[in-house]
């Protein structure tokens, strides 16, 4: 028999966790200070489990959660010592930001890498300063994952890979990519040390992006949607490439432009790499 005191403590713990989740969803400063974020949905939960991310708390609703795999993963996490909290359907819907609540969510630790721990030759990296739409950023993350890329180097605090809208748009790919936050000077020194070759995407590029042979240590630098690359950012680039446009528009959505570049790099590497040709 559960005592009234234990029941009250349990209810208090649930209320505190739900409050924390709401703050993680809406308060960027709190999210950064906690070094955590909240994810929901069966797809995201499976990706998190597969990626071996540090799960702090699992919140689920027995009645809403019908996916057998997700229920199995909840049991496995509970056995391994992860805190699991069962809530009512109504309580879960309070924190759900999806059209149809799946009944599964988790507070996870954000995962960041340090710039000195990587080299330009470790896959394909995309450098970003800022984006106007976090949904566009999520799309870029998803495309880079699909194109075999490694991660993003972020030059200031403006871009948040763990914002709810970014996570949703990435369709789980945010958990497969690496993220580094740094600044211009540190990036410049790192590029010189490792001989990184930076391709800047710009409408006034010297060459079309599909005629260029991309080096193995290529990094893509994508500018802000409206203003493009700043003079300081352009100085970090070894060359500027353009996407040919024959219509009336003079620029592309950053997610579209970035996606085209990512697949052009992949295509170029497939053509010039024996590793790709042998597969």
PDB file of C-alpha atoms in Angstrom:
ATOM      1  CA  UNK A   1       0.000   0.000   0.000  1.00  0.00           C
ATOM      2  CA  UNK A   2       1.375   3.427  -0.980  1.00  0.00           C
ATOM      3  CA  UNK A   3       1.233   6.011   1.813  1.00  0.00           C
ATOM      4  CA  UNK A   4      -0.347   9.405   1.291  1.00  0.00           C
ATOM      5  CA  UNK A   5       3.063  11.008   1.845  1.00  0.00           C
ATOM      6  CA  UNK A   6       4.699   8.858  -0.880  1.00  0.00           C
ATOM      7  CA  UNK A   7       1.871   9.607  -3.296  1.00  0.00           C
ATOM      8  CA  UNK A   8       2.220  13.344  -2.664  1.00  0.00           C
ATOM      9  CA  UNK A   9       5.984  13.165  -3.231  1.00  0.00           C
ATOM     10  CA  UNK A  10       5.421  11.272  -6.474  1.00  0.00           C
ATOM     11  CA  UNK A  11       2.884  13.831  -7.667  1.00  0.00           C
ATOM     12  CA  UNK A  12       5.279  16.617  -6.711  1.00  0.00           C
ATOM     13  CA  UNK A  13       8.114  14.951  -8.625  1.00  0.00           C
ATOM     14  CA  UNK A  14       5.942  14.566 -11.726  1.00  0.00           C
ATOM     15  CA  UNK A  15       4.837  18.201 -11.548  1.00  0.00           C
ATOM     16  CA  UNK A  16       8.456  19.368 -11.190  1.00  0.00           C
ATOM     17  CA  UNK A  17       9.558  17.278 -14.167  1.00  0.00           C
ATOM     18  CA  UNK A  18       6.711  18.557 -16.369  1.00  0.00           C
ATOM     19  CA  UNK A  19       7.582  22.124 -15.398  1.00  0.00           C
ATOM     20  CA  UNK A  20      11.222  21.503 -16.269  1.00  0.00           C
ATOM     21  CA  UNK A  21      10.226  20.097 -19.656  1.00  0.00           C
ATOM     22  CA  UNK A  22       8.122  23.155 -20.469  1.00  0.00           C
ATOM     23  CA  UNK A  23      11.061  25.419 -19.639  1.00  0.00           C
ATOM     24  CA  UNK A  24      13.408  23.335 -21.792  1.00  0.00           C
ATOM     25  CA  UNK A  25      10.944  23.703 -24.666  1.00  0.00           C
ATOM     26  CA  UNK A  26      10.466  27.465 -24.398  1.00  0.00           C
ATOM     27  CA  UNK A  27      13.470  28.992 -22.619  1.00  0.00           C
ATOM     28  CA  UNK A  28      16.711  28.952 -24.632  1.00  0.00           C
ATOM     29  CA  UNK A  29      18.807  30.312 -21.772  1.00  0.00           C
ATOM     30  CA  UNK A  30      17.506  27.645 -19.430  1.00  0.00           C
ATOM     31  CA  UNK A  31      18.111  24.955 -22.056  1.00  0.00           C
ATOM     32  CA  UNK A  32      21.710  26.085 -22.501  1.00  0.00           C
ATOM     33  CA  UNK A  33      22.331  26.432 -18.763  1.00  0.00           C
ATOM     34  CA  UNK A  34      21.001  22.930 -18.171  1.00  0.00           C
ATOM     35  CA  UNK A  35      22.891  21.498 -21.133  1.00  0.00           C
ATOM     36  CA  UNK A  36      19.769  19.500 -21.906  1.00  0.00           C
ATOM     37  CA  UNK A  37      16.737  19.373 -24.169  1.00  0.00           C
ATOM     38  CA  UNK A  38      13.430  17.541 -24.399  1.00  0.00           C
ATOM     39  CA  UNK A  39      12.631  15.242 -27.296  1.00  0.00           C
ATOM     40  CA  UNK A  40       9.361  13.488 -28.015  1.00  0.00           C
ATOM     41  CA  UNK A  41       8.028  10.937 -30.443  1.00  0.00           C
ATOM     42  CA  UNK A  42       8.815   7.312 -31.154  1.00  0.00           C
ATOM     43  CA  UNK A  43      11.232   8.090 -34.007  1.00  0.00           C
ATOM     44  CA  UNK A  44      13.268  10.529 -31.911  1.00  0.00           C
ATOM     45  CA  UNK A  45      13.281   8.226 -28.903  1.00  0.00           C
ATOM     46  CA  UNK A  46      14.576   5.314 -30.989  1.00  0.00           C
ATOM     47  CA  UNK A  47      17.261   7.541 -32.543  1.00  0.00           C
ATOM     48  CA  UNK A  48      18.340   8.722 -29.096  1.00  0.00           C
ATOM     49  CA  UNK A  49      18.564   5.151 -27.854  1.00  0.00           C
ATOM     50  CA  UNK A  50      20.538   4.036 -30.917  1.00  0.00           C
ATOM     51  CA  UNK A  51      22.911   7.005 -30.603  1.00  0.00           C
ATOM     52  CA  UNK A  52      23.688   6.146 -26.988  1.00  0.00           C
ATOM     53  CA  UNK A  53      22.955   9.686 -25.877  1.00  0.00           C
ATOM     54  CA  UNK A  54      22.799  10.384 -22.166  1.00  0.00           C
ATOM     55  CA  UNK A  55      19.120  10.110 -21.225  1.00  0.00           C
ATOM     56  CA  UNK A  56      18.346  11.881 -17.946  1.00  0.00           C
ATOM     57  CA  UNK A  57      14.611  11.186 -17.622  1.00  0.00           C
ATOM     58  CA  UNK A  58      12.022   9.319 -19.699  1.00  0.00           C
ATOM     59  CA  UNK A  59       8.411  10.486 -19.559  1.00  0.00           C
ATOM     60  CA  UNK A  60       5.753   8.226 -21.019  1.00  0.00           C
ATOM     61  CA  UNK A  61       2.047   7.491 -20.966  1.00  0.00           C
ATOM     62  CA  UNK A  62       1.044   3.833 -20.844  1.00  0.00           C
ATOM     63  CA  UNK A  63      -2.217   4.531 -22.644  1.00  0.00           C
ATOM     64  CA  UNK A  64      -0.767   6.693 -25.413  1.00  0.00           C
ATOM     65  CA  UNK A  65       2.411   4.702 -26.083  1.00  0.00           C
ATOM     66  CA  UNK A  66       1.420   1.817 -28.340  1.00  0.00           C
ATOM     67  CA  UNK A  67       4.648   1.234 -30.324  1.00  0.00           C
ATOM     68  CA  UNK A  68       6.111  -2.106 -29.151  1.00  0.00           C
ATOM     69  CA  UNK A  69       9.714  -1.075 -29.861  1.00  0.00           C
ATOM     70  CA  UNK A  70       9.420   2.116 -27.816  1.00  0.00           C
ATOM     71  CA  UNK A  71       7.816   0.253 -24.916  1.00  0.00           C
ATOM     72  CA  UNK A  72      10.649  -2.280 -25.041  1.00  0.00           C
ATOM     73  CA  UNK A  73      13.241   0.510 -24.985  1.00  0.00           C
ATOM     74  CA  UNK A  74      11.554   2.132 -21.995  1.00  0.00           C
ATOM     75  CA  UNK A  75      11.807  -1.145 -20.082  1.00  0.00           C
ATOM     76  CA  UNK A  76      15.439  -1.572 -21.093  1.00  0.00           C
ATOM     77  CA  UNK A  77      16.327   1.955 -19.997  1.00  0.00           C
ATOM     78  CA  UNK A  78      14.532   1.474 -16.685  1.00  0.00           C
ATOM     79  CA  UNK A  79      16.521  -1.703 -16.011  1.00  0.00           C
ATOM     80  CA  UNK A  80      19.744   0.161 -16.770  1.00  0.00           C
ATOM     81  CA  UNK A  81      18.949   2.776 -14.136  1.00  0.00           C
ATOM     82  CA  UNK A  82      17.412   5.600 -16.186  1.00  0.00           C
ATOM     83  CA  UNK A  83      14.670   7.441 -14.330  1.00  0.00           C
ATOM     84  CA  UNK A  84      11.285   6.772 -15.934  1.00  0.00           C
ATOM     85  CA  UNK A  85       8.112   8.664 -15.068  1.00  0.00           C
ATOM     86  CA  UNK A  86       4.656   7.441 -16.019  1.00  0.00           C
ATOM     87  CA  UNK A  87       2.078  10.175 -16.600  1.00  0.00           C
ATOM     88  CA  UNK A  88      -1.524  10.302 -17.632  1.00  0.00           C
ATOM     89  CA  UNK A  89      -2.506  11.008 -21.254  1.00  0.00           C
ATOM     90  CA  UNK A  90      -3.669  14.466 -20.186  1.00  0.00           C
ATOM     91  CA  UNK A  91      -0.355  15.241 -18.517  1.00  0.00           C
ATOM     92  CA  UNK A  92       1.611  14.097 -21.543  1.00  0.00           C
ATOM     93  CA  UNK A  93      -0.517  16.205 -23.880  1.00  0.00           C
ATOM     94  CA  UNK A  94       0.382  19.238 -21.761  1.00  0.00           C
ATOM     95  CA  UNK A  95       4.015  18.921 -22.822  1.00  0.00           C
ATOM     96  CA  UNK A  96       3.479  17.530 -26.324  1.00  0.00           C
ATOM     97  CA  UNK A  97       4.173  19.861 -29.254  1.00  0.00           C
ATOM     98  CA  UNK A  98       3.005  17.440 -31.919  1.00  0.00           C
ATOM     99  CA  UNK A  99      -0.389  17.143 -33.583  1.00  0.00           C
ATOM    100  CA  UNK A 100      -0.883  13.680 -32.120  1.00  0.00           C
ATOM    101  CA  UNK A 101       0.841  12.873 -28.841  1.00  0.00           C
ATOM    102  CA  UNK A 102       2.861   9.666 -29.109  1.00  0.00           C
ATOM    103  CA  UNK A 103       3.154   9.113 -25.376  1.00  0.00           C
ATOM    104  CA  UNK A 104       6.959   9.022 -25.218  1.00  0.00           C
ATOM    105  CA  UNK A 105       9.522  11.716 -24.529  1.00  0.00           C
ATOM    106  CA  UNK A 106      12.851  12.169 -22.782  1.00  0.00           C
ATOM    107  CA  UNK A 107      15.111  14.787 -21.311  1.00  0.00           C
ATOM    108  CA  UNK A 108      18.555  14.219 -22.808  1.00  0.00           C
ATOM    109  CA  UNK A 109      21.950  15.801 -22.375  1.00  0.00           C
ATOM    110  CA  UNK A 110      23.112  18.012 -25.193  1.00  0.00           C
ATOM    111  CA  UNK A 111      26.184  16.641 -26.938  1.00  0.00           C
ATOM    112  CA  UNK A 112      28.925  19.024 -28.068  1.00  0.00           C
ATOM    113  CA  UNK A 113      32.410  18.457 -29.448  1.00  0.00           C
ATOM    114  CA  UNK A 114      35.450  20.708 -29.096  1.00  0.00           C
ATOM    115  CA  UNK A 115      37.092  22.142 -32.218  1.00  0.00           C
ATOM    116  CA  UNK A 116      40.618  20.864 -31.352  1.00  0.00           C
ATOM    117  CA  UNK A 117      39.259  17.307 -31.189  1.00  0.00           C
ATOM    118  CA  UNK A 118      38.499  17.119 -34.926  1.00  0.00           C
ATOM    119  CA  UNK A 119      40.261  17.614 -38.259  1.00  0.00           C
ATOM    120  CA  UNK A 120      38.808  18.834 -41.595  1.00  0.00           C
ATOM    121  CA  UNK A 121      39.424  15.431 -43.167  1.00  0.00           C
ATOM    122  CA  UNK A 122      36.996  13.795 -40.714  1.00  0.00           C
ATOM    123  CA  UNK A 123      34.036  13.821 -43.086  1.00  0.00           C
ATOM    124  CA  UNK A 124      32.181  16.877 -44.358  1.00  0.00           C
ATOM    125  CA  UNK A 125      31.617  19.830 -42.025  1.00  0.00           C
ATOM    126  CA  UNK A 126      29.273  22.771 -42.572  1.00  0.00           C
ATOM    127  CA  UNK A 127      30.120  26.142 -41.036  1.00  0.00           C
ATOM    128  CA  UNK A 128      27.189  28.351 -40.029  1.00  0.00           C
ATOM    129  CA  UNK A 129      27.017  31.760 -38.424  1.00  0.00           C
ATOM    130  CA  UNK A 130      23.248  32.118 -38.195  1.00  0.00           C
ATOM    131  CA  UNK A 131      20.000  31.081 -39.847  1.00  0.00           C
ATOM    132  CA  UNK A 132      16.687  32.926 -39.820  1.00  0.00           C
ATOM    133  CA  UNK A 133      14.617  29.765 -39.590  1.00  0.00           C
ATOM    134  CA  UNK A 134      15.461  26.944 -37.192  1.00  0.00           C
ATOM    135  CA  UNK A 135      13.320  24.741 -39.416  1.00  0.00           C
ATOM    136  CA  UNK A 136      15.798  25.413 -42.233  1.00  0.00           C
ATOM    137  CA  UNK A 137      18.605  24.429 -39.906  1.00  0.00           C
ATOM    138  CA  UNK A 138      16.818  21.171 -39.092  1.00  0.00           C
ATOM    139  CA  UNK A 139      16.459  20.467 -42.812  1.00  0.00           C
ATOM    140  CA  UNK A 140      20.193  21.069 -43.305  1.00  0.00           C
ATOM    141  CA  UNK A 141      21.002  18.677 -40.471  1.00  0.00           C
ATOM    142  CA  UNK A 142      18.815  16.021 -42.062  1.00  0.00           C
ATOM    143  CA  UNK A 143      20.410  16.531 -45.480  1.00  0.00           C
ATOM    144  CA  UNK A 144      23.961  16.459 -44.132  1.00  0.00           C
ATOM    145  CA  UNK A 145      23.169  13.192 -42.384  1.00  0.00           C
ATOM    146  CA  UNK A 146      21.711  11.757 -45.609  1.00  0.00           C
ATOM    147  CA  UNK A 147      24.758  12.923 -47.558  1.00  0.00           C
ATOM    148  CA  UNK A 148      27.211  11.257 -45.202  1.00  0.00           C
ATOM    149  CA  UNK A 149      28.371  14.481 -43.567  1.00  0.00           C
ATOM    150  CA  UNK A 150      29.803  14.687 -40.070  1.00  0.00           C
ATOM    151  CA  UNK A 151      28.519  17.837 -38.420  1.00  0.00           C
ATOM    152  CA  UNK A 152      28.294  21.600 -37.999  1.00  0.00           C
ATOM    153  CA  UNK A 153      30.699  24.250 -36.780  1.00  0.00           C
ATOM    154  CA  UNK A 154      28.620  27.092 -35.315  1.00  0.00           C
ATOM    155  CA  UNK A 155      30.234  30.512 -34.987  1.00  0.00           C
ATOM    156  CA  UNK A 156      28.028  32.119 -32.365  1.00  0.00           C
ATOM    157  CA  UNK A 157      25.116  31.512 -30.048  1.00  0.00           C
ATOM    158  CA  UNK A 158      22.418  32.314 -32.620  1.00  0.00           C
ATOM    159  CA  UNK A 159      21.985  28.794 -33.973  1.00  0.00           C
ATOM    160  CA  UNK A 160      20.517  26.204 -31.618  1.00  0.00           C
ATOM    161  CA  UNK A 161      20.524  22.581 -32.814  1.00  0.00           C
ATOM    162  CA  UNK A 162      18.518  21.512 -29.764  1.00  0.00           C
ATOM    163  CA  UNK A 163      15.592  23.900 -30.203  1.00  0.00           C
ATOM    164  CA  UNK A 164      12.307  21.951 -30.541  1.00  0.00           C
ATOM    165  CA  UNK A 165      11.662  23.198 -34.081  1.00  0.00           C
ATOM    166  CA  UNK A 166      15.187  22.215 -35.168  1.00  0.00           C
ATOM    167  CA  UNK A 167      14.874  18.749 -33.667  1.00  0.00           C
ATOM    168  CA  UNK A 168      11.495  18.190 -35.341  1.00  0.00           C
ATOM    169  CA  UNK A 169      12.703  19.333 -38.763  1.00  0.00           C
ATOM    170  CA  UNK A 170      15.812  17.143 -38.559  1.00  0.00           C
ATOM    171  CA  UNK A 171      13.634  14.010 -38.243  1.00  0.00           C
ATOM    172  CA  UNK A 172      16.069  12.491 -35.759  1.00  0.00           C
ATOM    173  CA  UNK A 173      19.239  13.342 -37.694  1.00  0.00           C
ATOM    174  CA  UNK A 174      20.259  15.854 -35.012  1.00  0.00           C
ATOM    175  CA  UNK A 175      21.249  12.850 -32.898  1.00  0.00           C
ATOM    176  CA  UNK A 176      23.508  11.475 -35.644  1.00  0.00           C
ATOM    177  CA  UNK A 177      25.520  14.662 -36.223  1.00  0.00           C
ATOM    178  CA  UNK A 178      28.266  16.395 -34.277  1.00  0.00           C
ATOM    179  CA  UNK A 179      28.117  20.040 -33.203  1.00  0.00           C
ATOM    180  CA  UNK A 180      30.895  22.442 -32.330  1.00  0.00           C
ATOM    181  CA  UNK A 181      30.566  26.017 -31.112  1.00  0.00           C
ATOM    182  CA  UNK A 182      33.508  28.358 -31.618  1.00  0.00           C
ATOM    183  CA  UNK A 183      34.406  31.847 -32.907  1.00  0.00           C
ATOM    184  CA  UNK A 184      36.053  33.354 -35.991  1.00  0.00           C
ATOM    185  CA  UNK A 185      39.588  33.654 -34.616  1.00  0.00           C
ATOM    186  CA  UNK A 186      39.701  30.127 -33.220  1.00  0.00           C
ATOM    187  CA  UNK A 187      38.302  28.764 -36.478  1.00  0.00           C
ATOM    188  CA  UNK A 188      40.887  30.669 -38.536  1.00  0.00           C
ATOM    189  CA  UNK A 189      43.760  29.291 -36.441  1.00  0.00           C
ATOM    190  CA  UNK A 190      42.345  25.772 -36.617  1.00  0.00           C
ATOM    191  CA  UNK A 191      41.976  25.962 -40.409  1.00  0.00           C
ATOM    192  CA  UNK A 192      45.581  27.106 -40.804  1.00  0.00           C
ATOM    193  CA  UNK A 193      46.841  24.372 -38.512  1.00  0.00           C
ATOM    194  CA  UNK A 194      44.968  21.593 -40.316  1.00  0.00           C
ATOM    195  CA  UNK A 195      44.964  23.073 -43.846  1.00  0.00           C
ATOM    196  CA  UNK A 196      41.214  23.013 -44.097  1.00  0.00           C
ATOM    197  CA  UNK A 197      39.802  24.084 -47.451  1.00  0.00           C
ATOM    198  CA  UNK A 198      36.737  26.294 -47.032  1.00  0.00           C
ATOM    199  CA  UNK A 199      34.177  26.623 -49.828  1.00  0.00           C
ATOM    200  CA  UNK A 200      31.943  29.656 -49.458  1.00  0.00           C
ATOM    201  CA  UNK A 201      28.507  29.592 -51.068  1.00  0.00           C
ATOM    202  CA  UNK A 202      27.875  32.914 -52.792  1.00  0.00           C
ATOM    203  CA  UNK A 203      25.937  34.192 -55.833  1.00  0.00           C
ATOM    204  CA  UNK A 204      29.117  35.983 -56.973  1.00  0.00           C
ATOM    205  CA  UNK A 205      31.312  32.886 -56.746  1.00  0.00           C
ATOM    206  CA  UNK A 206      34.207  32.516 -59.186  1.00  0.00           C
ATOM    207  CA  UNK A 207      33.076  29.081 -60.416  1.00  0.00           C
ATOM    208  CA  UNK A 208      29.921  27.003 -60.682  1.00  0.00           C
ATOM    209  CA  UNK A 209      29.626  24.518 -57.852  1.00  0.00           C
ATOM    210  CA  UNK A 210      29.198  21.508 -60.171  1.00  0.00           C
ATOM    211  CA  UNK A 211      32.461  22.040 -62.081  1.00  0.00           C
ATOM    212  CA  UNK A 212      34.680  22.175 -59.017  1.00  0.00           C
ATOM    213  CA  UNK A 213      36.685  19.231 -57.664  1.00  0.00           C
ATOM    214  CA  UNK A 214      36.235  19.243 -53.904  1.00  0.00           C
ATOM    215  CA  UNK A 215      39.284  18.344 -51.785  1.00  0.00           C
ATOM    216  CA  UNK A 216      38.983  15.714 -49.076  1.00  0.00           C
ATOM    217  CA  UNK A 217      39.388  18.367 -46.376  1.00  0.00           C
ATOM    218  CA  UNK A 218      36.506  20.507 -47.708  1.00  0.00           C
ATOM    219  CA  UNK A 219      34.311  22.516 -45.358  1.00  0.00           C
ATOM    220  CA  UNK A 220      31.196  24.340 -46.570  1.00  0.00           C
ATOM    221  CA  UNK A 221      30.513  27.859 -45.304  1.00  0.00           C
ATOM    222  CA  UNK A 222      26.884  28.924 -45.673  1.00  0.00           C
ATOM    223  CA  UNK A 223      25.962  32.561 -45.116  1.00  0.00           C
ATOM    224  CA  UNK A 224      22.877  34.069 -43.554  1.00  0.00           C
ATOM    225  CA  UNK A 225      19.818  33.858 -45.831  1.00  0.00           C
ATOM    226  CA  UNK A 226      19.421  37.539 -46.713  1.00  0.00           C
ATOM    227  CA  UNK A 227      22.893  39.037 -46.293  1.00  0.00           C
ATOM    228  CA  UNK A 228      25.022  36.065 -47.276  1.00  0.00           C
ATOM    229  CA  UNK A 229      28.631  35.798 -46.150  1.00  0.00           C
ATOM    230  CA  UNK A 230      30.101  38.861 -44.460  1.00  0.00           C
ATOM    231  CA  UNK A 231      33.493  40.250 -45.593  1.00  0.00           C
ATOM    232  CA  UNK A 232      35.115  38.682 -42.530  1.00  0.00           C
ATOM    233  CA  UNK A 233      33.541  35.318 -43.299  1.00  0.00           C
ATOM    234  CA  UNK A 234      34.547  35.545 -46.957  1.00  0.00           C
ATOM    235  CA  UNK A 235      38.154  36.054 -45.833  1.00  0.00           C
ATOM    236  CA  UNK A 236      38.027  32.607 -44.204  1.00  0.00           C
ATOM    237  CA  UNK A 237      37.100  30.979 -47.519  1.00  0.00           C
ATOM    238  CA  UNK A 238      39.640  29.586 -49.959  1.00  0.00           C
ATOM    239  CA  UNK A 239      37.212  30.011 -52.814  1.00  0.00           C
ATOM    240  CA  UNK A 240      33.639  31.089 -53.468  1.00  0.00           C
ATOM    241  CA  UNK A 241      31.343  28.920 -55.564  1.00  0.00           C
ATOM    242  CA  UNK A 242      27.945  29.725 -57.004  1.00  0.00           C
ATOM    243  CA  UNK A 243      24.865  27.731 -57.882  1.00  0.00           C
ATOM    244  CA  UNK A 244      23.830  28.639 -61.453  1.00  0.00           C
ATOM    245  CA  UNK A 245      20.369  30.181 -61.701  1.00  0.00           C
ATOM    246  CA  UNK A 246      18.715  30.933 -65.030  1.00  0.00           C
ATOM    247  CA  UNK A 247      15.400  32.281 -63.764  1.00  0.00           C
ATOM    248  CA  UNK A 248      14.563  35.624 -62.196  1.00  0.00           C
ATOM    249  CA  UNK A 249      15.543  34.762 -58.613  1.00  0.00           C
ATOM    250  CA  UNK A 250      18.983  35.791 -57.381  1.00  0.00           C
ATOM    251  CA  UNK A 251      19.234  33.612 -54.288  1.00  0.00           C
ATOM    252  CA  UNK A 252      18.015  30.344 -52.782  1.00  0.00           C
ATOM    253  CA  UNK A 253      16.710  29.304 -49.403  1.00  0.00           C
ATOM    254  CA  UNK A 254      19.738  28.369 -47.259  1.00  0.00           C
ATOM    255  CA  UNK A 255      18.414  24.848 -46.699  1.00  0.00           C
ATOM    256  CA  UNK A 256      18.017  24.341 -50.449  1.00  0.00           C
ATOM    257  CA  UNK A 257      21.389  25.874 -51.313  1.00  0.00           C
ATOM    258  CA  UNK A 258      23.143  23.944 -48.572  1.00  0.00           C
ATOM    259  CA  UNK A 259      21.508  20.702 -49.640  1.00  0.00           C
ATOM    260  CA  UNK A 260      22.622  21.180 -53.241  1.00  0.00           C
ATOM    261  CA  UNK A 261      26.191  21.808 -52.108  1.00  0.00           C
ATOM    262  CA  UNK A 262      26.207  18.808 -49.780  1.00  0.00           C
ATOM    263  CA  UNK A 263      25.171  16.453 -52.564  1.00  0.00           C
ATOM    264  CA  UNK A 264      27.561  18.053 -55.021  1.00  0.00           C
ATOM    265  CA  UNK A 265      30.431  17.365 -52.623  1.00  0.00           C
ATOM    266  CA  UNK A 266      29.192  13.788 -52.250  1.00  0.00           C
ATOM    267  CA  UNK A 267      28.928  13.368 -56.035  1.00  0.00           C
ATOM    268  CA  UNK A 268      32.430  14.771 -56.562  1.00  0.00           C
ATOM    269  CA  UNK A 269      33.899  12.459 -53.957  1.00  0.00           C
ATOM    270  CA  UNK A 270      32.152   9.450 -55.468  1.00  0.00           C
ATOM    271  CA  UNK A 271      33.638  10.278 -58.868  1.00  0.00           C
ATOM    272  CA  UNK A 272      37.170  10.819 -57.625  1.00  0.00           C
ATOM    273  CA  UNK A 273      37.490   8.382 -54.733  1.00  0.00           C
ATOM    274  CA  UNK A 274      38.537   4.764 -55.232  1.00  0.00           C
ATOM    275  CA  UNK A 275      36.764   3.988 -51.943  1.00  0.00           C
ATOM    276  CA  UNK A 276      33.458   4.945 -53.558  1.00  0.00           C
ATOM    277  CA  UNK A 277      34.235   3.359 -56.933  1.00  0.00           C
ATOM    278  CA  UNK A 278      35.062   0.023 -55.326  1.00  0.00           C
ATOM    279  CA  UNK A 279      31.693  -0.186 -53.529  1.00  0.00           C
TER     280      UNK A 279
END
